[in-house]
Short mmCIF file of C-alpha atoms in Angstrom, two decimals:
data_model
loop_
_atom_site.label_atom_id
_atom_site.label_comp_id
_atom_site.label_asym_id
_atom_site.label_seq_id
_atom_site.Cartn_x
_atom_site.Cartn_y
_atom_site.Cartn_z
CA UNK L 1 81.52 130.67 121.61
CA UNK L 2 84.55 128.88 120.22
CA UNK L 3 84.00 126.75 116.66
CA UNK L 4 83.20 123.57 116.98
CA UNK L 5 84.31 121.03 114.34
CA UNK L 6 82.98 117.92 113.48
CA UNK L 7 84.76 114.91 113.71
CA UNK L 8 83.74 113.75 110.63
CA UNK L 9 84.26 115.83 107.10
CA UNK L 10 84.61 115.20 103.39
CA UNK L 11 85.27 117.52 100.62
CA UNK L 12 83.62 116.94 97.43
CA UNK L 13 86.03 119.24 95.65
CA UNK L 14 88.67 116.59 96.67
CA UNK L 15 89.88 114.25 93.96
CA UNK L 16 91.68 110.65 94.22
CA UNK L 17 93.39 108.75 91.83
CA UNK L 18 93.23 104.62 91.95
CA UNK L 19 96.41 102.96 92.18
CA UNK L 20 96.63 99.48 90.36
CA UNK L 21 98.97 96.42 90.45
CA UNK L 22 98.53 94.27 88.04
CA UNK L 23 95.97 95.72 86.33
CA UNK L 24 94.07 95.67 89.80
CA UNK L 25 92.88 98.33 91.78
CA UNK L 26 94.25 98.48 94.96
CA UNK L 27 93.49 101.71 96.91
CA UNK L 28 93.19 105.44 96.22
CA UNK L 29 95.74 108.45 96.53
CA UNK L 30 95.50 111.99 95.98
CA UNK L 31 97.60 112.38 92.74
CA UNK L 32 100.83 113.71 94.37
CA UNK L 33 101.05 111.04 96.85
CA UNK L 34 100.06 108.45 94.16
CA UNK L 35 102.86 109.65 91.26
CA UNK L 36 105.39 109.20 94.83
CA UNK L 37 103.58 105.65 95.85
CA UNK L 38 103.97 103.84 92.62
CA UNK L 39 107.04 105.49 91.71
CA UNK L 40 108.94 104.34 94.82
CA UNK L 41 106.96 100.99 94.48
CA UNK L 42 108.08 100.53 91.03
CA UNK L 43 111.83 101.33 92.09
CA UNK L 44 111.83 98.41 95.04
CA UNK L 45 110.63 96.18 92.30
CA UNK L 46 113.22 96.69 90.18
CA UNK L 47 116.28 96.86 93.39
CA UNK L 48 114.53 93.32 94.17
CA UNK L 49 114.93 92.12 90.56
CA UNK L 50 118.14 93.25 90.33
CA UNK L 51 119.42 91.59 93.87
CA UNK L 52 118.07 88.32 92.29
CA UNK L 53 119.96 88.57 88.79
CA UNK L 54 123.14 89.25 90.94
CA UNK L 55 123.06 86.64 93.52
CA UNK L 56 121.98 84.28 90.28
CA UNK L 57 125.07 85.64 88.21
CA UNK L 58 126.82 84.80 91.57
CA UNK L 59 126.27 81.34 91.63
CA UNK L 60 126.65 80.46 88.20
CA UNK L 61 129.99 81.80 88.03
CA UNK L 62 130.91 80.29 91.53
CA UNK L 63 129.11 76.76 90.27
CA UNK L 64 126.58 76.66 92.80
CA UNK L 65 123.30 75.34 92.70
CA UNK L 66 120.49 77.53 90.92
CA UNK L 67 118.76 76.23 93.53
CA UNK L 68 120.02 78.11 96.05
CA UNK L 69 119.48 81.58 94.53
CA UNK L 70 116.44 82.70 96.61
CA UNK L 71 118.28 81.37 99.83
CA UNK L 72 121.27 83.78 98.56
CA UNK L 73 118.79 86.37 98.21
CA UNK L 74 117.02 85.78 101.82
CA UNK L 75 121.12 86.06 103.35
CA UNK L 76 121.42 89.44 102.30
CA UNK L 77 117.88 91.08 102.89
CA UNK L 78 119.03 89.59 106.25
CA UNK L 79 122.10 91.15 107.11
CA UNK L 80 120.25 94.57 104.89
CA UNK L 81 117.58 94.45 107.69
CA UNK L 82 119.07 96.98 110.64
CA UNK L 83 119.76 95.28 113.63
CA UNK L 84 117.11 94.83 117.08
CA UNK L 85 119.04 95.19 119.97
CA UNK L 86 122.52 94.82 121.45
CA UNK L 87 125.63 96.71 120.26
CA UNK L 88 124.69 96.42 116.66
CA UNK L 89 122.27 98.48 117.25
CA UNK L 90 124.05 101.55 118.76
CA UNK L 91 126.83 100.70 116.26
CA UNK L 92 123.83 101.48 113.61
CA UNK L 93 122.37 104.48 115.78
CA UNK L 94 126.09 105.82 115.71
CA UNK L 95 126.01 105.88 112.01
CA UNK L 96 123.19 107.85 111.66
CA UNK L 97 124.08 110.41 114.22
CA UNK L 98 127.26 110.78 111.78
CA UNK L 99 125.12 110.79 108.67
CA UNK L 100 123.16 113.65 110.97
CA UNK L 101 125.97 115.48 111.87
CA UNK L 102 126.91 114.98 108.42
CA UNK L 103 130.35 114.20 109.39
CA UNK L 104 133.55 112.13 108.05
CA UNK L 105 134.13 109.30 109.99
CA UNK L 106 137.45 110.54 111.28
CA UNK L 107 135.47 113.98 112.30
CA UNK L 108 133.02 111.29 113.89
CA UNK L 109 135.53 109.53 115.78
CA UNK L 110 136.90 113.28 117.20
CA UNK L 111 133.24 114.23 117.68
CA UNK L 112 132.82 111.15 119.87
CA UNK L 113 136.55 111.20 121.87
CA UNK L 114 135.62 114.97 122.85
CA UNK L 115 132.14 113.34 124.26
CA UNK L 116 134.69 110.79 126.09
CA UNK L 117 134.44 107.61 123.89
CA UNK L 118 137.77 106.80 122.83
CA UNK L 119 138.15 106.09 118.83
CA UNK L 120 139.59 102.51 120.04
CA UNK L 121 135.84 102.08 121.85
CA UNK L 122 134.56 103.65 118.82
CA UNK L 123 135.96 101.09 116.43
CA UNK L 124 135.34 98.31 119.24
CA UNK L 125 131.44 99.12 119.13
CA UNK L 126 131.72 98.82 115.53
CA UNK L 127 133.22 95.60 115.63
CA UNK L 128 130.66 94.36 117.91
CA UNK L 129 132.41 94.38 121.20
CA UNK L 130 130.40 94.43 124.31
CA UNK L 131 129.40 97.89 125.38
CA UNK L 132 130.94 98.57 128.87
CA UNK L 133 128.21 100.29 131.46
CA UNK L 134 130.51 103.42 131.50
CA UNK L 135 130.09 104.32 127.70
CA UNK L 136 126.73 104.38 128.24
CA UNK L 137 126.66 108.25 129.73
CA UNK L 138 129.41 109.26 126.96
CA UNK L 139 127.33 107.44 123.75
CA UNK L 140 123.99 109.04 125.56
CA UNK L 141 125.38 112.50 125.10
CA UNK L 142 126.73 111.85 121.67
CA UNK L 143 123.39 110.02 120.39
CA UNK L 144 121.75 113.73 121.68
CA UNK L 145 119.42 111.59 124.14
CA UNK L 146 118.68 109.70 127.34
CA UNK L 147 120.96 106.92 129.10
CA UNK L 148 117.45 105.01 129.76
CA UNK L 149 116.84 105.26 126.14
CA UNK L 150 120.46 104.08 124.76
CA UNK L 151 120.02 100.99 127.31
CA UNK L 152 116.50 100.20 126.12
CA UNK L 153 117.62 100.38 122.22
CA UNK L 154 120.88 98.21 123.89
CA UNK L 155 117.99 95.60 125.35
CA UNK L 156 115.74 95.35 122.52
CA UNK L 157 112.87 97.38 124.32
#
């Protein structure tokens, strides 16, 4: 007779460590993911800190309004946030392929002309040109998957 587990299990020998903010407990971590949590936590605060002293330090020298600092900040989380749907999207796939493939971009743009997108496409996808229904098979092959899913990351699906 094969084992049967339950569905349900705990482990008393198991040992969590609270995680705070502010002095508040918030949840509970087994050390190593807890030490990785708060670390990378801690890290975010201090990127979003630093975004804000820059685009502050930005408008004071340009004389704008102090005012206007948050919406400064807001723009660039924006255009930070990676794109939904269209050809900005497979312009952004594209880039991580070539981070995958770990490859320059000129060995990028070869890697893609052998898979029969031209580097003038290449750059034209980049530069948000419409993507022609005949790259699709070509920037399929090169994104190592399916034409139905490079026209459903093209739709927004």
């Amino acid at each position: 007779m094969p084992h049967v587990t339950s569905s349900w299990h705990f482990d008393p020998q198991e040992t969590y460590v609270p995680v705070s903010h502010e002095g508040a407990i918030v949840g509970f971590c087994k050390l190593n993911y807890a030490k990785h949590i708060t670390h990378q936590l801690n890290q975010l605060e201090r990127v979003q800190k630093a975004l804000h002293q820059a685009c502050y330090e930005l408008t004071a020298r340009t004389g704008g309004s102090p005012e206007r600092v948050d919406e400064m900040v807001q723009r660039y989380l924006d255009t930070a946030n990676r794109p939904l749907a269209g050809t900005a999207m497979i312009a952004a796939m594209l880039r991580e392929r070539q981070q995958d493939l770990d490859l320059n971009p000129d060995e990028f743009a070869k890697f893609c002309d052998s898979y029969r997108l031209s580097i003038p496409e290449l750059r034209a996808i980049y530069d948000g040109d419409e993507i022609e229904s005949y790259q699709l098979a070509p920037l399929a092959r090169i994104l190592g998957t399916t034409i139905d899913h490079v026209i459903a990351a093209w739709k927004g699906e």
